Structure formats: C-alpha cells, structure tokens
Amino acid sequence: MLKFQASTGVMAYHLALGGTYHTFANLRTLLAKASPRRSGDELAGVAAASAEERVAAQMRLAEVPLRAFLDEPLIPAEEDEVTRLILERHDPAAFQPVAGMCVGEFREWLLRYETDGAALAAVAPGLTPEMVAAVSKIMGNQDLVLAAQKVRVTTRFRNTLGLPGRLSVRVQPNHPTDDPRGIAASILDGLLYGCGDAVIGINPATDDPAACAKLLRLMDRIITEYAIPTQSCVLAHVTTTMQCMERGEPVDLVFQSIAGTEAANRSFGISLELLREARGMALALGRGTLGDNVMYFETGQGSCLSANAHHGCDQQTLEARAYAVAREFSPLLVNTVVGFIGPEYLYDGKQIIRAGLEDHFCGKLLGLPMGCDVCYTNHAEADQDDMDTLLTLLGVGGVNFIMGVPGADDIMLNYQSTSFHDSHYLRQALGLRPAPEFEAWLERMKIFASRGNRLAPIERQHALLASAAVA
C-alpha cells in the first residue's frame, strides 16, 4: 500500500474502500483526514471530505509504523523549533518496547491488562506527540478514558497533585475590574467548598505589572495568614510575570499559553528560550516547600489555526505538539481549555467532549499532569449537560484537576466552565479527595468534616469568614 514519491521525498498512503481508491499525499494529510470531525479542521480545509474518506484514513493510519513519525516530521525541523525539540528529546531506549509496532498495534498494547501505569511511564519519553495523536484518532471515547486512567502524573510545589484517588481544583476568582474585594470573596467561596488545592489562579483584566503585583500580594497574604498548602498564580503574559519577579513580588507559578508550532508561539510573544529564562527565575525564588514544579501552561485545540500557523496540520495533532513544549519545563499544571476558543474550532457538545478526552489522553501519555477546563462559549451548540458528561468522563479517566468558577460563569472572560459545586459532585460520585496536604488543612479549618470527604456546616464565626484578609 506504500508508494514513495521521489519528487517530494515523502510517502503517499493509499487504501481501497467500498470501490473507491483513496490517496493521501503524505503523513500530515493522512493524520488530518483521520481526525474525528470538527469545525476547525473544516475551516482550515484539511478535514476529510466525507465520512467514508475519514474511515479510509483511519484504517490506513492504523497500518502506519510508529517509526514513520520519526522519519517524516509533519513540519520540517529547519522551519520549526517545536519539531526540533520533539526530535532532540526523543529517547530511543524508552521507545524500544513499542518501536516495532504500527499505530493499530500500539492501540491494542495500550489497552492490554498488562500495560499498566509503570509501563506507560517508562515508554513516555520515547513517544512523540504525533504518535499519540495518531493512536487517539483510531480510539473510541471509552478507549481514551481507559488508557488515560492507567497513568498518574504526580507534581509538587506546596502540596502533592495527581495522586491516585485525588481530584484537585483551581479556584478561578476572576473579576472584570480586578477588584480585590470581589476576588477575595470568590476565593473565600471556593475555599469553603474545598477547592483551591491545584492553584488559586487569577486571569487579570489587565496585563499591567503593577496591577498583577497587587493580585499576587493579595493571594500571598491569604495563603500565608492561614497557612494554606497551595500555590497562587496570576495568569499574565510570561514577560509580565518576569517583571514582577524582578521587582521582588511573591510569584509562585509562572503561567503561559503555549501552542504546537513555533509560529503560533511567536504570535503569543514567546519562544522556548524565553520560557527557559522564566523558569530559571522562578526556580531561583525557591518558594516551593515540597517541590520545584513552577510552571503552569494552558493550551487548546485551534490556537495554531487562529494564528494562521498550522502548516496544514489538523488541530488535534498540533495540540499534542504543544504538550512537547510543556513537557520540556516540568510543569506543575497543564490545562487544556477545551471549549474556550469557540464553535469555529469545536462546534458543539459532541466535538468538545471528544476533544477533551483526546487532550487528556495525549497529555497523560506524554507524561504531563493534565487538567481540563471543561468549558464552552455562549455561542457554541453546547450546554451544561454536555459539560457534566465531559466532567464525569474525565473524572473516571483520572484527570488531575478541573476549574472552580463561581456559579460556573466567568464574568470576566465571559464563558461557561465548572463551578465549585461541580467538583464536590465529582468527588462524591467517584470517591475522590483533594490533595492530601490540602485535605488535612480543610479538616483543621473545619471546612471538611472529620469523618471524611464531606463539607461541614459553616459556622457564623468560621475563621475564614472572620478574616480581615478576605473580608
């Protein structure tokens, strides 16, 4: 079925199906055509033209050797530093257990009883994003949940995230004017629901360093006064955070949105070298008490297309390539903000659910501490029932953390996410608990009942409610 095209130096892929002979010009095209349907790929003009072509591409993709992804980079290394990073960091020894497999055999290996978390952790440095993106395209939703559930990725800063049986939550107390009292009220609300162990993370309304510094000091005061075993982050541009660090502000985690191509990252105003510099600055502060995972990254399918930087690749494969960038910096948290960009990229609830499961699976397989902002914009064909479905599936799949937004409605970013109540539902339904250090703090503060993972009644004179820091 393989045919070498000497004129282009790449392989063409063919398959006869139902009386039609399908040809895919190269590996990049084959991956794009095999991707489950989504509006972003159709907008980019790389999607399969029909369900039959999509099935043909998936069948052909299943026969492709994993080694082909090393031999045929989707984006030339000389044009893209993300490609260079992927190839330079590939570990041939770790790859050896799966080196002789094709994509279909790799799927079967992932789902075997014998392939446990230790086996997946050992092979992770040998896997490239393109390999895991490829296998995800021929997996059903239940396959993605089962394989991801086997992987636990543990990280530490002031607490321990990602342990089995645990679900952490980012408190997201955004405010349209960065009003300290409004933000403090939302932080209080989240803490009283047992949220905040992943991070207390604010998306600032402005990227001004002075404004961000005020938010950093607010969170640091709350965390310090009540000895909360968690970390804070202002989700400003990395260069703004670097300015805050230079001025001696209390920076715990360095945040940045990242993408899967050099050109898309350049549109964000970043490079790998800039991220290395920022991480070095954060490490030098030594603010972590249990570990030194100091980076927080957010991603999302469609970012490369929105930046006109997709190189003809499908959005899910490029999303997986963003995880190679994240993996380079040993982050505490990686968050796929799955439905945030809008229906131009993920049209409806079905596409958002599928994308969330793909992202979680691919990130976990590459060794990342994956969380998910289970979310949608108000003009998408989705609703909160769709989000409940994705939330539950991710919980079963072992997601490290989710978002906690007051009322699930972010009044600054204007999109729908998950609420503090949603995390309590998931912890109850699946028997999940917060990070152990944070759980012990919740019990000491009488937010959790001493008999287990239950919220205790809030008394009028609760220490947090009486606090001048959050009042």
Short mmCIF file of C-alpha atoms in Angstrom, two decimals:
data_model
loop_
_atom_site.label_atom_id
_atom_site.label_comp_id
_atom_site.label_asym_id
_atom_site.label_seq_id
_atom_site.Cartn_x
_atom_site.Cartn_y
_atom_site.Cartn_z
CA MET A 1 0.00 0.00 0.00
CA LEU A 2 3.00 2.30 0.35
CA LYS A 3 4.27 4.26 -2.60
CA PHE A 4 7.34 6.51 -2.48
CA GLN A 5 7.04 9.82 -4.26
CA ALA A 6 10.59 10.69 -5.26
CA SER A 7 9.60 14.18 -6.38
CA THR A 8 8.58 15.25 -2.87
CA GLY A 9 10.67 12.98 -0.67
CA VAL A 10 7.65 11.84 1.33
CA MET A 11 5.42 8.79 1.38
CA ALA A 12 1.96 8.66 -0.15
CA TYR A 13 -0.63 6.43 1.50
CA HIS A 14 -3.39 4.54 -0.33
CA LEU A 15 -6.40 2.44 0.56
CA ALA A 16 -9.19 0.88 -1.47
CA LEU A 17 -12.54 1.03 0.34
CA GLY A 18 -16.02 0.34 -1.00
CA GLY A 19 -14.90 0.54 -4.60
CA THR A 20 -13.11 3.87 -4.10
CA TYR A 21 -9.34 4.25 -4.18
CA HIS A 22 -8.29 6.80 -1.55
CA THR A 23 -4.93 8.56 -1.76
CA PHE A 24 -3.35 10.63 1.00
CA ALA A 25 -0.40 12.66 -0.19
CA ASN A 26 1.67 12.43 2.97
CA LEU A 27 1.56 11.63 6.66
CA ARG A 28 0.33 15.11 7.57
CA THR A 29 -2.64 14.74 5.23
CA LEU A 30 -3.38 11.22 6.46
CA LEU A 31 -3.49 12.37 10.08
CA ALA A 32 -5.76 15.29 9.25
CA LYS A 33 -8.20 13.18 7.25
CA ALA A 34 -8.30 10.55 10.01
CA SER A 35 -9.20 13.05 12.71
CA PRO A 36 -12.76 12.87 14.05
CA ARG A 37 -14.92 15.60 12.59
CA ARG A 38 -14.52 19.11 13.94
CA SER A 39 -15.28 22.55 12.66
CA GLY A 40 -11.74 23.88 12.97
CA ASP A 41 -10.29 21.33 10.56
CA GLU A 42 -13.08 22.07 8.11
CA LEU A 43 -12.36 25.79 8.42
CA ALA A 44 -8.68 25.09 7.71
CA GLY A 45 -9.54 22.93 4.68
CA VAL A 46 -7.71 19.86 5.99
CA ALA A 47 -10.65 17.68 7.11
CA ALA A 48 -11.95 14.58 5.38
CA ALA A 49 -14.48 15.38 2.68
CA SER A 50 -16.81 12.58 3.78
CA ALA A 51 -17.32 10.00 6.49
CA GLU A 52 -16.08 7.36 4.06
CA GLU A 53 -12.81 9.21 3.48
CA ARG A 54 -12.40 9.62 7.24
CA VAL A 55 -12.85 5.88 7.80
CA ALA A 56 -10.42 5.09 4.98
CA ALA A 57 -7.85 7.40 6.53
CA GLN A 58 -8.30 5.83 9.97
CA MET A 59 -7.93 2.34 8.53
CA ARG A 60 -4.79 3.34 6.67
CA LEU A 61 -3.38 5.19 9.66
CA ALA A 62 -3.73 2.07 11.78
CA GLU A 63 -1.20 0.36 9.49
CA VAL A 64 1.46 3.08 9.70
CA PRO A 65 4.60 2.11 11.67
CA LEU A 66 5.29 4.30 14.68
CA ARG A 67 8.80 4.84 13.33
CA ALA A 68 7.31 6.72 10.37
CA PHE A 69 6.62 9.68 12.65
CA LEU A 70 10.35 9.97 13.31
CA ASP A 71 11.24 9.60 9.64
CA GLU A 72 8.67 12.10 8.31
CA PRO A 73 8.29 15.18 10.52
CA LEU A 74 5.00 16.93 9.82
CA ILE A 75 6.68 20.34 9.95
CA PRO A 76 10.33 20.48 8.78
CA ALA A 77 12.80 20.84 11.63
CA GLU A 78 14.62 23.65 9.87
CA GLU A 79 11.39 25.69 9.95
CA ASP A 80 10.14 24.97 13.45
CA GLU A 81 11.79 24.83 16.87
CA VAL A 82 8.98 22.67 18.27
CA THR A 83 9.82 19.97 15.71
CA ARG A 84 13.49 20.25 16.66
CA LEU A 85 12.59 19.90 20.32
CA ILE A 86 10.50 16.79 19.63
CA LEU A 87 13.27 15.08 17.67
CA GLU A 88 16.07 16.10 20.05
CA ARG A 89 14.24 14.88 23.15
CA HIS A 90 13.13 11.55 21.69
CA ASP A 91 14.51 8.70 23.81
CA PRO A 92 15.28 5.64 21.61
CA ALA A 93 15.73 3.34 24.61
CA ALA A 94 12.34 4.23 26.07
CA PHE A 95 10.79 3.81 22.61
CA GLN A 96 12.13 0.28 22.21
CA PRO A 97 9.15 -1.65 23.68
CA VAL A 98 6.82 -0.20 21.01
CA ALA A 99 9.34 0.51 18.25
CA GLY A 100 8.21 -2.40 16.09
CA MET A 101 4.51 -1.59 16.32
CA CYS A 102 2.19 0.15 13.89
CA VAL A 103 -0.45 2.55 15.15
CA GLY A 104 -3.14 -0.12 15.40
CA GLU A 105 -0.88 -2.48 17.35
CA PHE A 106 0.04 0.39 19.63
CA ARG A 107 -3.64 0.91 20.43
CA GLU A 108 -4.02 -2.76 21.30
CA TRP A 109 -0.92 -2.59 23.51
CA LEU A 110 -2.27 0.44 25.38
CA LEU A 111 -5.50 -1.40 26.22
CA ARG A 112 -3.91 -4.67 27.36
CA TYR A 113 -4.31 -5.70 31.01
CA GLU A 114 -0.54 -5.98 31.31
CA THR A 115 0.12 -2.42 30.14
CA ASP A 116 -0.09 -0.60 33.45
CA GLY A 117 0.91 2.83 34.67
CA ALA A 118 4.53 1.83 35.19
CA ALA A 119 4.82 0.56 31.61
CA LEU A 120 3.25 3.75 30.24
CA ALA A 121 5.50 5.98 32.34
CA ALA A 122 8.56 4.10 31.13
CA VAL A 123 7.66 4.44 27.45
CA ALA A 124 6.57 8.11 27.64
CA PRO A 125 10.00 9.65 26.84
CA GLY A 126 10.09 7.53 23.69
CA LEU A 127 6.75 8.73 22.38
CA THR A 128 6.34 11.78 20.16
CA PRO A 129 3.19 13.91 20.12
CA GLU A 130 2.45 12.76 16.58
CA MET A 131 2.46 9.12 17.68
CA VAL A 132 -0.03 9.68 20.49
CA ALA A 133 -2.19 11.94 18.32
CA ALA A 134 -2.26 9.23 15.67
CA VAL A 135 -3.35 6.46 18.01
CA SER A 136 -6.01 8.69 19.59
CA LYS A 137 -7.64 9.10 16.16
CA ILE A 138 -8.42 5.37 15.96
CA MET A 139 -9.60 5.07 19.56
CA GLY A 140 -13.15 5.35 20.84
CA ASN A 141 -14.06 7.56 23.77
CA GLN A 142 -14.01 4.62 26.16
CA ASP A 143 -10.51 3.69 24.92
CA LEU A 144 -9.30 7.20 25.68
CA VAL A 145 -10.78 7.08 29.18
CA LEU A 146 -9.40 3.63 29.99
CA ALA A 147 -5.85 4.29 28.77
CA ALA A 148 -5.64 7.69 30.47
CA GLN A 149 -6.95 6.23 33.72
CA LYS A 150 -3.88 3.98 33.91
CA VAL A 151 -1.50 6.96 34.05
CA ARG A 152 -0.85 9.01 37.17
CA VAL A 153 1.48 12.01 36.92
CA THR A 154 2.46 13.49 40.26
CA THR A 155 3.81 17.03 40.74
CA ARG A 156 4.64 19.16 43.78
CA PHE A 157 5.06 22.75 44.85
CA ARG A 158 3.39 23.31 48.24
CA ASN A 159 1.25 20.20 48.01
CA THR A 160 1.15 16.93 46.10
CA LEU A 161 -1.03 16.81 42.98
CA GLY A 162 -2.02 13.85 40.82
CA LEU A 163 -2.04 11.02 43.33
CA PRO A 164 -4.47 8.10 42.78
CA GLY A 165 -7.92 8.74 44.22
CA ARG A 166 -7.41 12.51 44.25
CA LEU A 167 -9.03 15.34 42.31
CA SER A 168 -7.74 18.89 42.65
CA VAL A 169 -9.41 22.16 41.73
CA ARG A 170 -8.15 25.53 40.60
CA VAL A 171 -10.07 28.38 42.21
CA GLN A 172 -10.58 30.87 39.37
CA PRO A 173 -11.75 34.09 41.09
CA ASN A 174 -11.71 36.40 38.07
CA HIS A 175 -13.22 39.88 38.23
CA PRO A 176 -13.88 42.26 35.29
CA THR A 177 -12.09 45.14 37.04
CA ASP A 178 -9.64 43.12 39.18
CA ASP A 179 -11.46 44.42 42.26
CA PRO A 180 -9.66 42.94 45.31
CA ARG A 181 -12.85 42.57 47.37
CA GLY A 182 -14.67 40.76 44.58
CA ILE A 183 -11.69 38.47 44.02
CA ALA A 184 -11.29 37.80 47.75
CA ALA A 185 -14.98 36.91 48.03
CA SER A 186 -14.64 34.37 45.24
CA ILE A 187 -11.51 32.88 46.83
CA LEU A 188 -13.39 32.54 50.12
CA ASP A 189 -16.32 30.89 48.35
CA GLY A 190 -14.04 28.38 46.67
CA LEU A 191 -12.10 27.51 49.81
CA LEU A 192 -15.33 26.89 51.72
CA TYR A 193 -16.26 24.31 49.06
CA GLY A 194 -12.91 22.55 49.43
CA CYS A 195 -11.46 23.97 46.22
CA GLY A 196 -8.09 25.57 45.59
CA ASP A 197 -5.56 22.80 46.04
CA ALA A 198 -4.41 22.89 42.40
CA VAL A 199 -3.85 26.65 42.46
CA ILE A 200 -5.58 29.90 43.23
CA GLY A 201 -5.23 31.37 39.78
CA ILE A 202 -6.48 34.75 38.57
CA ASN A 203 -6.85 35.77 34.94
CA PRO A 204 -6.11 39.50 35.26
CA ALA A 205 -8.28 42.03 33.47
CA THR A 206 -5.11 43.91 32.53
CA ASP A 207 -1.54 42.77 31.89
CA ASP A 208 -0.11 45.77 33.73
CA PRO A 209 2.70 44.62 36.07
CA ALA A 210 1.58 46.91 38.91
CA ALA A 211 -1.99 45.57 38.77
CA CYS A 212 -0.72 41.97 38.65
CA ALA A 213 1.54 42.66 41.62
CA LYS A 214 -1.47 43.71 43.70
CA LEU A 215 -3.19 40.43 42.91
CA LEU A 216 -0.05 38.45 43.76
CA ARG A 217 0.22 40.18 47.14
CA LEU A 218 -3.48 39.60 47.86
CA MET A 219 -3.21 35.86 47.28
CA ASP A 220 0.11 35.60 49.12
CA ARG A 221 -1.42 37.32 52.15
CA ILE A 222 -4.33 34.89 52.27
CA ILE A 223 -2.15 31.80 51.75
CA THR A 224 0.39 32.95 54.36
CA GLU A 225 -2.06 34.12 57.04
CA TYR A 226 -3.95 30.83 57.05
CA ALA A 227 -1.00 28.57 56.16
CA ILE A 228 -2.89 27.14 53.18
CA PRO A 229 -0.86 24.39 51.50
CA THR A 230 -1.44 25.62 47.97
CA GLN A 231 0.08 27.95 45.39
CA SER A 232 -1.02 31.09 43.60
CA CYS A 233 -0.71 32.34 40.05
CA VAL A 234 -1.63 35.45 38.09
CA LEU A 235 -2.20 34.26 34.55
CA ALA A 236 -0.48 37.21 32.91
CA HIS A 237 1.90 37.02 29.97
CA VAL A 238 5.19 35.42 30.95
CA THR A 239 7.09 38.67 30.41
CA THR A 240 4.77 40.46 32.85
CA THR A 241 5.42 37.77 35.45
CA MET A 242 9.15 38.09 34.83
CA GLN A 243 8.89 41.82 35.56
CA CYS A 244 7.07 41.01 38.80
CA MET A 245 9.80 38.57 39.80
CA GLU A 246 12.46 41.18 39.06
CA ARG A 247 10.62 43.57 41.40
CA GLY A 248 10.52 41.01 44.22
CA GLU A 249 6.81 40.25 44.07
CA PRO A 250 5.59 36.92 45.58
CA VAL A 251 5.40 34.78 42.42
CA ASP A 252 4.72 31.08 42.97
CA LEU A 253 3.95 29.78 39.47
CA VAL A 254 4.82 31.18 36.06
CA PHE A 255 1.95 30.96 33.59
CA GLN A 256 1.89 30.98 29.81
CA SER A 257 -0.41 29.86 27.00
CA ILE A 258 1.50 27.66 24.56
CA ALA A 259 0.88 26.09 21.15
CA GLY A 260 2.28 23.35 18.92
CA THR A 261 4.23 25.36 16.34
CA GLU A 262 6.99 27.94 16.56
CA ALA A 263 4.93 30.39 14.53
CA ALA A 264 1.92 30.10 16.85
CA ASN A 265 4.10 30.53 19.92
CA ARG A 266 5.69 33.55 18.27
CA SER A 267 2.19 35.01 17.87
CA PHE A 268 1.87 34.60 21.67
CA GLY A 269 5.11 36.55 22.06
CA ILE A 270 7.12 33.60 23.35
CA SER A 271 9.90 31.20 22.44
CA LEU A 272 11.41 28.16 24.10
CA GLU A 273 14.37 30.25 25.22
CA LEU A 274 12.09 32.81 26.89
CA LEU A 275 10.26 30.06 28.77
CA ARG A 276 13.60 28.62 29.93
CA GLU A 277 14.63 32.02 31.26
CA ALA A 278 11.32 32.47 33.10
CA ARG A 279 11.52 29.01 34.67
CA GLY A 280 15.05 29.69 35.82
CA MET A 281 13.92 32.89 37.52
CA ALA A 282 11.06 31.10 39.30
CA LEU A 283 13.31 28.28 40.48
CA ALA A 284 15.75 30.80 41.89
CA LEU A 285 13.00 32.16 44.16
CA GLY A 286 12.74 28.81 45.96
CA ARG A 287 9.15 29.38 47.08
CA GLY A 288 8.07 25.75 46.82
CA THR A 289 8.13 23.78 50.07
CA LEU A 290 7.61 20.27 48.68
CA GLY A 291 8.79 20.52 45.08
CA ASP A 292 10.04 22.69 42.27
CA ASN A 293 7.37 22.31 39.57
CA VAL A 294 6.99 26.06 38.96
CA MET A 295 5.27 26.31 35.55
CA TYR A 296 1.57 26.43 34.65
CA PHE A 297 0.64 26.05 30.96
CA GLU A 298 -2.69 26.33 29.17
CA THR A 299 -3.47 25.02 25.71
CA GLY A 300 -6.47 24.46 23.45
CA GLN A 301 -7.28 22.94 20.09
CA GLY A 302 -7.48 25.59 17.41
CA SER A 303 -4.83 28.04 18.66
CA CYS A 304 -2.48 27.37 15.73
CA LEU A 305 -5.27 27.81 13.20
CA SER A 306 -6.43 31.05 14.83
CA ALA A 307 -2.84 32.33 14.49
CA ASN A 308 -2.62 31.16 10.84
CA ALA A 309 0.27 28.96 11.95
CA HIS A 310 -0.99 25.42 11.41
CA HIS A 311 1.21 24.37 8.44
CA GLY A 312 -1.65 22.31 7.01
CA CYS A 313 -1.88 20.10 10.09
CA ASP A 314 -5.08 19.21 11.94
CA GLN A 315 -5.77 20.97 15.22
CA GLN A 316 -5.69 17.90 17.45
CA THR A 317 -2.22 16.86 16.28
CA LEU A 318 -0.97 20.39 16.83
CA GLU A 319 -2.49 20.39 20.31
CA ALA A 320 -0.49 17.25 21.10
CA ARG A 321 2.64 19.01 19.86
CA ALA A 322 2.01 21.76 22.42
CA TYR A 323 2.45 19.07 25.07
CA ALA A 324 6.03 18.56 23.87
CA VAL A 325 6.63 22.20 24.74
CA ALA A 326 5.03 21.74 28.16
CA ARG A 327 6.97 18.54 28.85
CA GLU A 328 10.27 20.39 28.40
CA PHE A 329 9.62 22.52 31.50
CA SER A 330 8.33 20.01 34.10
CA PRO A 331 5.15 21.95 34.88
CA LEU A 332 3.03 21.66 37.99
CA LEU A 333 -0.15 22.02 35.91
CA VAL A 334 -1.16 21.70 32.25
CA ASN A 335 -4.69 22.75 31.44
CA THR A 336 -6.49 22.21 28.15
CA VAL A 337 -9.11 24.96 27.96
CA VAL A 338 -11.09 22.75 25.70
CA GLY A 339 -14.10 24.77 24.51
CA PHE A 340 -12.82 28.28 25.10
CA ILE A 341 -11.84 29.35 21.58
CA GLY A 342 -15.36 28.81 20.27
CA PRO A 343 -17.54 26.90 17.79
CA GLU A 344 -15.31 27.88 14.88
CA TYR A 345 -12.97 25.18 16.18
CA LEU A 346 -15.19 22.88 18.26
CA TYR A 347 -18.74 23.34 17.05
CA ASP A 348 -20.90 21.56 19.60
CA GLY A 349 -21.00 19.48 22.75
CA LYS A 350 -20.08 16.30 20.91
CA GLN A 351 -16.92 17.83 19.47
CA ILE A 352 -15.98 19.44 22.80
CA ILE A 353 -16.40 16.16 24.69
CA ARG A 354 -14.29 14.27 22.16
CA ALA A 355 -11.56 16.94 22.16
CA GLY A 356 -11.38 16.99 25.95
CA LEU A 357 -10.88 13.23 26.10
CA GLU A 358 -8.26 13.37 23.34
CA ASP A 359 -6.30 16.13 25.03
CA HIS A 360 -6.35 14.44 28.42
CA PHE A 361 -5.26 11.11 26.93
CA CYS A 362 -2.46 12.58 24.81
CA GLY A 363 -1.09 14.73 27.60
CA LYS A 364 -1.12 11.90 30.12
CA LEU A 365 0.56 9.52 27.66
CA LEU A 366 3.35 12.06 27.17
CA GLY A 367 3.85 12.26 30.94
CA LEU A 368 2.07 15.50 31.76
CA PRO A 369 -0.07 16.47 34.79
CA MET A 370 -3.22 17.13 32.79
CA GLY A 371 -6.20 19.12 33.90
CA CYS A 372 -9.12 20.37 31.87
CA ASP A 373 -11.21 23.50 31.84
CA VAL A 374 -14.50 21.80 30.98
CA CYS A 375 -16.00 24.78 29.21
CA TYR A 376 -17.85 26.31 26.27
CA THR A 377 -18.61 29.75 24.91
CA ASN A 378 -22.15 31.09 24.87
CA HIS A 379 -22.41 30.90 21.09
CA ALA A 380 -21.45 27.20 20.88
CA GLU A 381 -24.03 24.45 20.37
CA ALA A 382 -23.39 23.10 23.85
CA ASP A 383 -24.87 23.35 27.32
CA GLN A 384 -24.13 22.42 30.91
CA ASP A 385 -25.40 18.88 30.42
CA ASP A 386 -22.63 18.36 27.86
CA MET A 387 -20.14 19.69 30.39
CA ASP A 388 -21.47 17.34 33.07
CA THR A 389 -20.84 14.45 30.69
CA LEU A 390 -17.27 15.50 29.92
CA LEU A 391 -16.59 16.27 33.58
CA THR A 392 -17.69 12.78 34.60
CA LEU A 393 -15.71 11.06 31.84
CA LEU A 394 -12.57 12.97 32.78
CA GLY A 395 -13.08 12.10 36.42
CA VAL A 396 -13.25 8.41 35.52
CA GLY A 397 -10.17 8.91 33.37
CA GLY A 398 -8.16 10.28 36.29
CA VAL A 399 -7.89 13.96 35.41
CA ASN A 400 -5.53 15.78 37.78
CA PHE A 401 -7.60 18.92 38.22
CA ILE A 402 -10.54 20.95 36.97
CA MET A 403 -11.68 24.56 37.28
CA GLY A 404 -13.74 26.04 40.07
CA VAL A 405 -15.55 29.17 38.88
CA PRO A 406 -18.27 30.91 40.95
CA GLY A 407 -21.56 29.69 39.55
CA ALA A 408 -19.67 28.16 36.59
CA ASP A 409 -19.96 31.57 34.84
CA ASP A 410 -16.73 33.50 34.40
CA ILE A 411 -17.87 37.13 34.48
CA MET A 412 -14.53 38.45 33.25
CA LEU A 413 -13.76 36.03 30.39
CA ASN A 414 -17.45 35.57 29.52
CA TYR A 415 -17.62 31.81 29.11
CA GLN A 416 -19.13 28.84 30.93
CA SER A 417 -16.97 26.46 32.97
CA THR A 418 -17.36 24.25 36.03
CA SER A 419 -18.42 25.51 39.45
CA PHE A 420 -17.24 24.80 42.98
CA HIS A 421 -20.33 22.60 43.33
CA ASP A 422 -19.34 20.55 40.28
CA SER A 423 -16.08 19.47 41.89
CA HIS A 424 -17.93 18.41 45.02
CA TYR A 425 -20.28 16.33 42.84
CA LEU A 426 -17.36 14.58 41.16
CA ARG A 427 -15.56 13.89 44.42
CA GLN A 428 -18.72 12.39 45.89
CA ALA A 429 -19.67 10.34 42.84
CA LEU A 430 -16.22 8.82 42.32
CA GLY A 431 -14.89 8.78 45.87
CA LEU A 432 -12.17 11.32 45.10
CA ARG A 433 -10.40 13.54 47.60
CA PRO A 434 -8.32 16.73 47.48
CA ALA A 435 -4.53 16.77 47.63
CA PRO A 436 -3.53 15.19 50.96
CA GLU A 437 -1.90 18.29 52.46
CA PHE A 438 -4.84 20.45 51.46
CA GLU A 439 -7.32 17.88 52.74
CA ALA A 440 -5.65 17.94 56.15
CA TRP A 441 -5.90 21.75 56.15
CA LEU A 442 -9.60 21.57 55.25
CA GLU A 443 -10.18 19.29 58.24
CA ARG A 444 -8.18 21.54 60.58
CA MET A 445 -10.21 24.52 59.41
CA LYS A 446 -13.43 22.51 59.88
CA ILE A 447 -14.38 23.03 56.24
CA PHE A 448 -14.38 19.25 55.83
CA ALA A 449 -15.99 17.07 58.44
CA SER A 450 -13.51 14.92 60.34
CA ARG A 451 -15.37 11.78 59.32
CA GLY A 452 -14.29 12.07 55.71
CA ASN A 453 -14.73 13.81 52.38
CA ARG A 454 -17.80 15.84 53.31
CA LEU A 455 -18.38 19.56 53.73
CA ALA A 456 -19.03 20.56 57.32
CA PRO A 457 -21.70 23.14 58.24
CA ILE A 458 -20.24 26.64 58.10
CA GLU A 459 -20.50 28.39 61.46
CA ARG A 460 -21.02 32.14 61.74
CA GLN A 461 -17.64 32.72 63.33
CA HIS A 462 -15.66 30.49 60.99
CA ALA A 463 -12.02 31.63 60.91
CA LEU A 464 -12.06 32.37 57.21
CA LEU A 465 -15.30 34.33 57.40
CA ALA A 466 -13.90 36.49 60.20
CA SER A 467 -10.66 37.14 58.35
CA ALA A 468 -9.74 40.71 57.58
CA ALA A 469 -7.65 39.37 54.73
CA VAL A 470 -10.65 38.10 52.81
CA ALA A 471 -13.47 40.17 54.24
#
